[in-house]
Amino acid sequence: MKAKKVTFADIAAYTGFSKTTISRYFNNPDSLTLENQQKIADALVALDYKENKVGRILASGQTEFVGIIIPNLYMHYYSEMLSQILATYETYGYKFLVFSGNAKADVERRYIEELLAYNIEGMIILSPTISSRELASYHVPVVGIEREDEFISSVNTDNYMGGVQAAGLLRKSGCDILIHVNAKMPDSVPASGRVHGFEDTCRDYHVPYELILTHMGNTFDENKAKVLELIDYMEEKYPAQKKGVFMPNDTHANVLLNALMQKYGKLPDTYQIIGFDNSPISREAVIPISTVGQQVSVIADQAMELLSEQMAERKKRRPAPQREPVHRVIPPVLIRRDTTI
């Protein structure tokens, strides 16, 4: 026999509270004393209450949805970060609507309008396309990850330390020339710290180095073409020298490794490779790749913690929004594998 659906009236009758009080428990619990909240919570257990999510959304306007915009799913870092953010449901109870922006500002603005139409309670933005000033203007809690963040809260890796760690490992591996490949970017972008950390370490230890600042592409075909050009350039300029190559991420490091393996049948002694992120591809590569590991699970949890604090504050009768964005920085972890000595 189908169990009877427990209603607000049933809960009110069980507790002695009014239906209005029961509604406040679900939609604005801070308006009740802790003692009364506990009485209602105990009643829900006793009555085996099953919440009607759709009814609650219609009544309160609070969807428990968070929007996520990522640049793409080709880079293994983004897919791993997305996986870790989705896993925070068990801790924070929020569901996610995800869009991939592919570096197109007009498309991302349309996605944001779509998310707002679903009455999302907050956003996590990994894509760097839209400025933090514009994101803040949407008047919904926003947390950025590894992107420009002047006007929004954020969680980033200590990219400068990552650059120091990468250069230090390649220096200790006995390389004759250290090469860092990355995109051109302003200092407002957290990843610029990798360039500065790498460069400062090379200068401090008087190690010959070169920065190759160029866009490596957002698809495999674009990336492979750029990597083949990079190999030709390095072998022409540094033919017999031991080259320590710090790639901008593990995806590009793996493409470089595969290109060298296809050309030589092995990783030549004249190359040492280190990536960035510790995404799964660095462990799964034909030769496991040394990398500067971002603590992705920690970053995802911290981002959701920051966002949930902002979202919870907005639900209070007298909310006190943050006066200034909060920026958290997570230390990287150097992971030494088989592509460095």
mmCIF file of N, CA and C in Angstrom, residues 42-151:
data_model
loop_
_atom_site.group_PDB
_atom_site.id
_atom_site.type_symbol
_atom_site.label_atom_id
_atom_site.label_comp_id
_atom_site.label_asym_id
_atom_site.label_seq_id
_atom_site.Cartn_x
_atom_site.Cartn_y
_atom_site.Cartn_z
ATOM 1 N N ASP A 42 13.132 16.834 14.645
ATOM 2 C CA ASP A 42 12.800 15.542 15.249
ATOM 3 C C ASP A 42 11.465 15.009 14.703
ATOM 4 N N ALA A 43 10.508 15.925 14.480
ATOM 5 C CA ALA A 43 9.209 15.519 13.941
ATOM 6 C C ALA A 43 9.342 14.973 12.529
ATOM 7 N N LEU A 44 10.217 15.564 11.734
ATOM 8 C CA LEU A 44 10.414 15.097 10.361
ATOM 9 C C LEU A 44 10.917 13.660 10.344
ATOM 10 N N VAL A 45 11.792 13.337 11.289
ATOM 11 C CA VAL A 45 12.311 11.973 11.387
ATOM 12 C C VAL A 45 11.196 11.027 11.828
ATOM 13 N N ALA A 46 10.457 11.439 12.848
ATOM 14 C CA ALA A 46 9.396 10.584 13.388
ATOM 15 C C ALA A 46 8.305 10.315 12.362
ATOM 16 N N LEU A 47 7.989 11.304 11.535
ATOM 17 C CA LEU A 47 6.919 11.161 10.548
ATOM 18 C C LEU A 47 7.410 10.594 9.217
ATOM 19 N N ASP A 48 8.747 10.375 9.120
ATOM 20 C CA ASP A 48 9.347 9.891 7.866
ATOM 21 C C ASP A 48 8.985 10.822 6.709
ATOM 22 N N TYR A 49 9.231 12.110 6.934
ATOM 23 C CA TYR A 49 8.878 13.136 5.951
ATOM 24 C C TYR A 49 9.808 13.076 4.747
ATOM 25 N N LYS A 50 9.275 13.094 3.541
ATOM 26 C CA LYS A 50 10.031 13.159 2.299
ATOM 27 C C LYS A 50 9.775 14.523 1.672
ATOM 28 N N GLU A 51 10.839 15.292 1.548
ATOM 29 C CA GLU A 51 10.680 16.671 1.086
ATOM 30 C C GLU A 51 10.293 16.734 -0.393
ATOM 31 N N ASN A 52 9.370 17.616 -0.710
ATOM 32 C CA ASN A 52 8.988 17.904 -2.096
ATOM 33 C C ASN A 52 9.847 19.071 -2.581
ATOM 34 N N LYS A 53 10.914 18.740 -3.314
ATOM 35 C CA LYS A 53 11.854 19.782 -3.729
ATOM 36 C C LYS A 53 11.194 20.816 -4.634
ATOM 37 N N VAL A 54 10.367 20.360 -5.569
ATOM 38 C CA VAL A 54 9.728 21.303 -6.489
ATOM 39 C C VAL A 54 8.824 22.253 -5.723
ATOM 40 N N GLY A 55 8.058 21.706 -4.782
ATOM 41 C CA GLY A 55 7.184 22.561 -3.994
ATOM 42 C C GLY A 55 7.963 23.567 -3.179
ATOM 43 N N ARG A 56 9.097 23.132 -2.650
ATOM 44 C CA ARG A 56 9.913 24.053 -1.852
ATOM 45 C C ARG A 56 10.483 25.170 -2.713
ATOM 46 N N ILE A 57 10.932 24.820 -3.913
ATOM 47 C CA ILE A 57 11.468 25.842 -4.812
ATOM 48 C C ILE A 57 10.397 26.869 -5.160
ATOM 49 N N LEU A 58 9.194 26.378 -5.459
ATOM 50 C CA LEU A 58 8.108 27.290 -5.820
ATOM 51 C C LEU A 58 7.730 28.186 -4.651
ATOM 52 N N ALA A 59 7.787 27.643 -3.440
ATOM 53 C CA ALA A 59 7.393 28.419 -2.269
ATOM 54 C C ALA A 59 8.452 29.425 -1.847
ATOM 55 N N SER A 60 9.717 29.029 -1.932
ATOM 56 C CA SER A 60 10.794 29.877 -1.390
ATOM 57 C C SER A 60 11.570 30.644 -2.447
ATOM 58 N N GLY A 61 11.550 30.141 -3.692
ATOM 59 C CA GLY A 61 12.373 30.752 -4.729
ATOM 60 C C GLY A 61 13.832 30.358 -4.633
ATOM 61 N N GLN A 62 14.175 29.482 -3.670
ATOM 62 C CA GLN A 62 15.557 29.046 -3.486
ATOM 63 C C GLN A 62 15.737 27.677 -4.137
ATOM 64 N N THR A 63 16.546 27.644 -5.190
ATOM 65 C CA THR A 63 16.634 26.445 -6.020
ATOM 66 C C THR A 63 17.700 25.453 -5.583
ATOM 67 N N GLU A 64 18.685 25.920 -4.792
ATOM 68 C CA GLU A 64 19.852 25.115 -4.433
ATOM 69 C C GLU A 64 20.673 24.754 -5.665
ATOM 70 N N PHE A 65 20.562 25.567 -6.721
ATOM 71 C CA PHE A 65 21.359 25.376 -7.928
ATOM 72 C C PHE A 65 22.537 26.348 -7.928
ATOM 73 N N VAL A 66 23.688 25.839 -8.342
ATOM 74 C CA VAL A 66 24.889 26.660 -8.547
ATOM 75 C C VAL A 66 25.299 26.520 -10.003
ATOM 76 N N GLY A 67 25.587 27.639 -10.654
ATOM 77 C CA GLY A 67 26.054 27.616 -12.035
ATOM 78 C C GLY A 67 27.563 27.518 -12.099
ATOM 79 N N ILE A 68 28.067 26.766 -13.062
ATOM 80 C CA ILE A 68 29.509 26.634 -13.287
ATOM 81 C C ILE A 68 29.796 26.941 -14.753
ATOM 82 N N ILE A 69 30.790 27.792 -14.987
ATOM 83 C CA ILE A 69 31.259 28.029 -16.354
ATOM 84 C C ILE A 69 32.740 27.710 -16.420
ATOM 85 N N ILE A 70 33.082 26.743 -17.272
ATOM 86 C CA ILE A 70 34.471 26.345 -17.472
ATOM 87 C C ILE A 70 34.880 26.698 -18.897
ATOM 88 N N PRO A 71 36.176 26.884 -19.141
ATOM 89 C CA PRO A 71 36.605 27.246 -20.501
ATOM 90 C C PRO A 71 36.390 26.133 -21.517
ATOM 91 N N ASN A 72 36.763 24.903 -21.168
ATOM 92 C CA ASN A 72 36.625 23.775 -22.093
ATOM 93 C C ASN A 72 36.828 22.479 -21.312
ATOM 94 N N LEU A 73 36.568 21.369 -21.959
ATOM 95 C CA LEU A 73 36.797 20.070 -21.334
ATOM 96 C C LEU A 73 37.986 19.339 -21.953
ATOM 97 N N TYR A 74 38.683 19.997 -22.888
ATOM 98 C CA TYR A 74 39.875 19.368 -23.468
ATOM 99 C C TYR A 74 41.003 19.317 -22.450
ATOM 100 N N MET A 75 41.209 20.422 -21.734
ATOM 101 C CA MET A 75 42.265 20.450 -20.727
ATOM 102 C C MET A 75 41.860 19.567 -19.553
ATOM 103 N N HIS A 76 42.698 18.612 -19.224
ATOM 104 C CA HIS A 76 42.367 17.655 -18.180
ATOM 105 C C HIS A 76 42.172 18.326 -16.823
ATOM 106 N N TYR A 77 42.826 19.447 -16.604
ATOM 107 C CA TYR A 77 42.661 20.158 -15.342
ATOM 108 C C TYR A 77 41.217 20.575 -15.131
ATOM 109 N N TYR A 78 40.586 21.101 -16.181
ATOM 110 C CA TYR A 78 39.212 21.585 -16.029
ATOM 111 C C TYR A 78 38.237 20.435 -15.778
ATOM 112 N N SER A 79 38.424 19.330 -16.476
ATOM 113 C CA SER A 79 37.524 18.193 -16.259
ATOM 114 C C SER A 79 37.706 17.622 -14.852
ATOM 115 N N GLU A 80 38.947 17.603 -14.356
ATOM 116 C CA GLU A 80 39.186 17.109 -12.999
ATOM 117 C C GLU A 80 38.608 18.072 -11.963
ATOM 118 N N MET A 81 38.771 19.383 -12.186
ATOM 119 C CA MET A 81 38.212 20.359 -11.254
ATOM 120 C C MET A 81 36.688 20.263 -11.231
ATOM 121 N N LEU A 82 36.082 20.111 -12.405
ATOM 122 C CA LEU A 82 34.630 19.968 -12.471
ATOM 123 C C LEU A 82 34.187 18.740 -11.684
ATOM 124 N N SER A 83 34.886 17.626 -11.845
ATOM 125 C CA SER A 83 34.548 16.408 -11.124
ATOM 126 C C SER A 83 34.599 16.619 -9.616
ATOM 127 N N GLN A 84 35.618 17.338 -9.166
ATOM 128 C CA GLN A 84 35.766 17.575 -7.728
ATOM 129 C C GLN A 84 34.700 18.537 -7.197
ATOM 130 N N ILE A 85 34.327 19.530 -7.996
ATOM 131 C CA ILE A 85 33.260 20.450 -7.571
ATOM 132 C C ILE A 85 31.941 19.698 -7.452
ATOM 133 N N LEU A 86 31.633 18.861 -8.438
ATOM 134 C CA LEU A 86 30.393 18.088 -8.396
ATOM 135 C C LEU A 86 30.353 17.182 -7.167
ATOM 136 N N ALA A 87 31.524 16.705 -6.744
ATOM 137 C CA ALA A 87 31.585 15.803 -5.589
ATOM 138 C C ALA A 87 31.271 16.509 -4.279
ATOM 139 N N THR A 88 31.284 17.848 -4.277
ATOM 140 C CA THR A 88 30.986 18.578 -3.034
ATOM 141 C C THR A 88 29.508 18.530 -2.686
ATOM 142 N N TYR A 89 28.676 17.963 -3.551
ATOM 143 C CA TYR A 89 27.247 17.836 -3.235
ATOM 144 C C TYR A 89 27.034 17.129 -1.907
ATOM 145 N N GLU A 90 27.846 16.122 -1.636
ATOM 146 C CA GLU A 90 27.697 15.355 -0.398
ATOM 147 C C GLU A 90 27.902 16.226 0.830
ATOM 148 N N THR A 91 28.728 17.263 0.711
ATOM 149 C CA THR A 91 29.020 18.141 1.851
ATOM 150 C C THR A 91 28.074 19.329 1.922
ATOM 151 N N TYR A 92 27.821 19.965 0.777
ATOM 152 C CA TYR A 92 27.094 21.237 0.786
ATOM 153 C C TYR A 92 25.658 21.142 0.267
ATOM 154 N N GLY A 93 25.317 20.071 -0.442
ATOM 155 C CA GLY A 93 23.941 19.852 -0.860
ATOM 156 C C GLY A 93 23.469 20.666 -2.047
ATOM 157 N N TYR A 94 24.377 21.338 -2.749
ATOM 158 C CA TYR A 94 23.974 22.122 -3.915
ATOM 159 C C TYR A 94 24.122 21.299 -5.194
ATOM 160 N N LYS A 95 23.190 21.530 -6.120
ATOM 161 C CA LYS A 95 23.245 20.904 -7.438
ATOM 162 C C LYS A 95 23.853 21.893 -8.429
ATOM 163 N N PHE A 96 24.275 21.390 -9.597
ATOM 164 C CA PHE A 96 25.060 22.224 -10.494
ATOM 165 C C PHE A 96 24.520 22.218 -11.923
ATOM 166 N N LEU A 97 24.542 23.394 -12.531
ATOM 167 C CA LEU A 97 24.267 23.555 -13.954
ATOM 168 C C LEU A 97 25.571 24.012 -14.594
ATOM 169 N N VAL A 98 26.055 23.264 -15.586
ATOM 170 C CA VAL A 98 27.405 23.471 -16.114
ATOM 171 C C VAL A 98 27.360 23.881 -17.580
ATOM 172 N N PHE A 99 28.154 24.910 -17.910
ATOM 173 C CA PHE A 99 28.328 25.333 -19.296
ATOM 174 C C PHE A 99 29.819 25.448 -19.604
ATOM 175 N N SER A 100 30.184 25.136 -20.843
ATOM 176 C CA SER A 100 31.552 25.318 -21.323
ATOM 177 C C SER A 100 31.578 26.500 -22.277
ATOM 178 N N GLY A 101 32.349 27.527 -21.928
ATOM 179 C CA GLY A 101 32.303 28.782 -22.662
ATOM 180 C C GLY A 101 33.145 28.857 -23.914
ATOM 181 N N ASN A 102 34.251 28.079 -23.973
ATOM 182 C CA ASN A 102 35.134 28.064 -25.145
ATOM 183 C C ASN A 102 35.648 29.451 -25.519
ATOM 184 N N ALA A 103 35.891 30.283 -24.480
ATOM 185 C CA ALA A 103 36.534 31.590 -24.652
ATOM 186 C C ALA A 103 35.737 32.555 -25.525
ATOM 187 N N LYS A 104 34.422 32.408 -25.549
ATOM 188 C CA LYS A 104 33.572 33.313 -26.335
ATOM 189 C C LYS A 104 32.701 34.109 -25.375
ATOM 190 N N ALA A 105 33.029 35.404 -25.249
ATOM 191 C CA ALA A 105 32.367 36.235 -24.248
ATOM 192 C C ALA A 105 30.866 36.329 -24.478
ATOM 193 N N ASP A 106 30.446 36.492 -25.731
ATOM 194 C CA ASP A 106 29.008 36.622 -26.000
ATOM 195 C C ASP A 106 28.261 35.338 -25.639
ATOM 196 N N VAL A 107 28.905 34.197 -25.889
ATOM 197 C CA VAL A 107 28.299 32.912 -25.536
ATOM 198 C C VAL A 107 28.201 32.778 -24.018
ATOM 199 N N GLU A 108 29.265 33.152 -23.309
ATOM 200 C CA GLU A 108 29.248 33.033 -21.853
ATOM 201 C C GLU A 108 28.214 33.960 -21.225
ATOM 202 N N ARG A 109 28.050 35.155 -21.790
ATOM 203 C CA ARG A 109 27.010 36.055 -21.262
ATOM 204 C C ARG A 109 25.627 35.447 -21.453
ATOM 205 N N ARG A 110 25.420 34.786 -22.574
ATOM 206 C CA ARG A 110 24.136 34.124 -22.807
ATOM 207 C C ARG A 110 23.938 32.976 -21.817
ATOM 208 N N TYR A 111 25.011 32.255 -21.521
ATOM 209 C CA TYR A 111 24.926 31.179 -20.541
ATOM 210 C C TYR A 111 24.571 31.732 -19.159
ATOM 211 N N ILE A 112 25.194 32.847 -18.799
ATOM 212 C CA ILE A 112 24.905 33.439 -17.485
ATOM 213 C C ILE A 112 23.449 33.869 -17.399
ATOM 214 N N GLU A 113 22.931 34.466 -18.463
ATOM 215 C CA GLU A 113 21.514 34.845 -18.471
ATOM 216 C C GLU A 113 20.618 33.611 -18.318
ATOM 217 N N GLU A 114 21.028 32.532 -18.943
ATOM 218 C CA GLU A 114 20.280 31.276 -18.819
ATOM 219 C C GLU A 114 20.316 30.772 -17.374
ATOM 220 N N LEU A 115 21.483 30.838 -16.764
ATOM 221 C CA LEU A 115 21.617 30.398 -15.374
ATOM 222 C C LEU A 115 20.767 31.258 -14.444
ATOM 223 N N LEU A 116 20.798 32.566 -14.648
ATOM 224 C CA LEU A 116 20.004 33.465 -13.800
ATOM 225 C C LEU A 116 18.514 33.199 -13.977
ATOM 226 N N ALA A 117 18.107 32.805 -15.185
ATOM 227 C CA ALA A 117 16.701 32.485 -15.428
ATOM 228 C C ALA A 117 16.265 31.263 -14.631
ATOM 229 N N TYR A 118 17.218 30.394 -14.293
ATOM 230 C CA TYR A 118 16.925 29.237 -13.454
ATOM 231 C C TYR A 118 17.014 29.579 -11.967
ATOM 232 N N ASN A 119 17.202 30.861 -11.679
ATOM 233 C CA ASN A 119 17.251 31.350 -10.296
ATOM 234 C C ASN A 119 18.353 30.665 -9.494
ATOM 235 N N ILE A 120 19.534 30.545 -10.107
ATOM 236 C CA ILE A 120 20.664 29.974 -9.384
ATOM 237 C C ILE A 120 20.964 30.826 -8.160
ATOM 238 N N GLU A 121 21.580 30.191 -7.167
ATOM 239 C CA GLU A 121 21.910 30.909 -5.938
ATOM 240 C C GLU A 121 23.342 31.424 -5.943
ATOM 241 N N GLY A 122 24.191 30.921 -6.858
ATOM 242 C CA GLY A 122 25.575 31.372 -6.935
ATOM 243 C C GLY A 122 26.240 30.808 -8.169
ATOM 244 N N MET A 123 27.465 31.275 -8.434
ATOM 245 C CA MET A 123 28.228 30.801 -9.593
ATOM 246 C C MET A 123 29.674 30.539 -9.206
ATOM 247 N N ILE A 124 30.243 29.500 -9.825
ATOM 248 C CA ILE A 124 31.685 29.249 -9.784
ATOM 249 C C ILE A 124 32.193 29.412 -11.206
ATOM 250 N N ILE A 125 33.155 30.296 -11.379
ATOM 251 C CA ILE A 125 33.642 30.624 -12.720
ATOM 252 C C ILE A 125 35.123 30.273 -12.841
ATOM 253 N N LEU A 126 35.428 29.352 -13.752
ATOM 254 C CA LEU A 126 36.822 29.042 -14.068
ATOM 255 C C LEU A 126 37.259 29.750 -15.343
ATOM 256 N N SER A 127 36.318 30.059 -16.199
ATOM 257 C CA SER A 127 36.642 30.722 -17.457
ATOM 258 C C SER A 127 37.145 32.136 -17.195
ATOM 259 N N PRO A 128 38.206 32.566 -17.884
ATOM 260 C CA PRO A 128 38.745 33.920 -17.688
ATOM 261 C C PRO A 128 38.161 34.964 -18.617
ATOM 262 N N THR A 129 37.187 34.600 -19.445
ATOM 263 C CA THR A 129 36.762 35.461 -20.553
ATOM 264 C C THR A 129 36.104 36.753 -20.093
ATOM 265 N N ILE A 130 35.204 36.675 -19.120
ATOM 266 C CA ILE A 130 34.460 37.847 -18.652
ATOM 267 C C ILE A 130 35.135 38.406 -17.407
ATOM 268 N N SER A 131 35.289 39.717 -17.333
ATOM 269 C CA SER A 131 36.001 40.348 -16.225
ATOM 270 C C SER A 131 35.275 40.134 -14.904
ATOM 271 N N SER A 132 36.035 40.170 -13.818
ATOM 272 C CA SER A 132 35.421 40.015 -12.500
ATOM 273 C C SER A 132 34.505 41.192 -12.177
ATOM 274 N N ARG A 133 34.805 42.361 -12.716
ATOM 275 C CA ARG A 133 33.928 43.516 -12.503
ATOM 276 C C ARG A 133 32.538 43.230 -13.074
ATOM 277 N N GLU A 134 32.493 42.684 -14.282
ATOM 278 C CA GLU A 134 31.207 42.366 -14.885
ATOM 279 C C GLU A 134 30.508 41.248 -14.115
ATOM 280 N N LEU A 135 31.250 40.235 -13.698
ATOM 281 C CA LEU A 135 30.645 39.138 -12.942
ATOM 282 C C LEU A 135 30.020 39.637 -11.647
ATOM 283 N N ALA A 136 30.696 40.588 -10.989
ATOM 284 C CA ALA A 136 30.168 41.143 -9.737
ATOM 285 C C ALA A 136 28.883 41.929 -9.962
ATOM 286 N N SER A 137 28.690 42.431 -11.180
ATOM 287 C CA SER A 137 27.514 43.262 -11.464
ATOM 288 C C SER A 137 26.230 42.447 -11.560
ATOM 289 N N TYR A 138 26.335 41.120 -11.601
ATOM 290 C CA TYR A 138 25.135 40.284 -11.700
ATOM 291 C C TYR A 138 24.429 40.122 -10.346
ATOM 292 N N HIS A 139 25.061 40.588 -9.288
ATOM 293 C CA HIS A 139 24.446 40.582 -7.953
ATOM 294 C C HIS A 139 23.999 39.193 -7.508
ATOM 295 N N VAL A 140 24.850 38.240 -7.775
ATOM 296 C CA VAL A 140 24.677 36.886 -7.273
ATOM 297 C C VAL A 140 26.056 36.455 -6.779
ATOM 298 N N PRO A 141 26.146 35.713 -5.682
ATOM 299 C CA PRO A 141 27.466 35.308 -5.192
ATOM 300 C C PRO A 141 28.281 34.589 -6.263
ATOM 301 N N VAL A 142 29.542 34.995 -6.403
ATOM 302 C CA VAL A 142 30.428 34.406 -7.408
ATOM 303 C C VAL A 142 31.772 34.099 -6.759
ATOM 304 N N VAL A 143 32.316 32.934 -7.064
ATOM 305 C CA VAL A 143 33.679 32.578 -6.669
ATOM 306 C C VAL A 143 34.435 32.160 -7.921
ATOM 307 N N GLY A 144 35.607 32.732 -8.121
ATOM 308 C CA GLY A 144 36.456 32.381 -9.252
ATOM 309 C C GLY A 144 37.526 31.385 -8.843
ATOM 310 N N ILE A 145 37.963 30.601 -9.798
ATOM 311 C CA ILE A 145 39.080 29.671 -9.591
ATOM 312 C C ILE A 145 40.091 29.898 -10.706
ATOM 313 N N GLU A 146 41.316 30.236 -10.328
ATOM 314 C CA GLU A 146 42.421 30.420 -11.271
ATOM 315 C C GLU A 146 42.046 31.372 -12.404
ATOM 316 N N ARG A 147 41.590 32.565 -12.046
ATOM 317 C CA ARG A 147 41.253 33.580 -13.038
ATOM 318 C C ARG A 147 41.350 34.948 -12.364
ATOM 319 N N GLU A 148 41.326 36.002 -13.165
ATOM 320 C CA GLU A 148 41.355 37.371 -12.629
ATOM 321 C C GLU A 148 40.205 37.539 -11.645
ATOM 322 N N ASP A 149 40.472 38.158 -10.487
ATOM 323 C CA ASP A 149 39.496 38.085 -9.392
ATOM 324 C C ASP A 149 39.407 39.356 -8.548
ATOM 325 N N GLU A 150 39.681 40.505 -9.132
ATOM 326 C CA GLU A 150 39.718 41.738 -8.337
ATOM 327 C C GLU A 150 38.393 42.015 -7.627
ATOM 328 N N PHE A 151 37.276 41.723 -8.271
ATOM 329 C CA PHE A 151 35.968 42.114 -7.730
ATOM 330 C C PHE A 151 35.128 40.931 -7.243
#
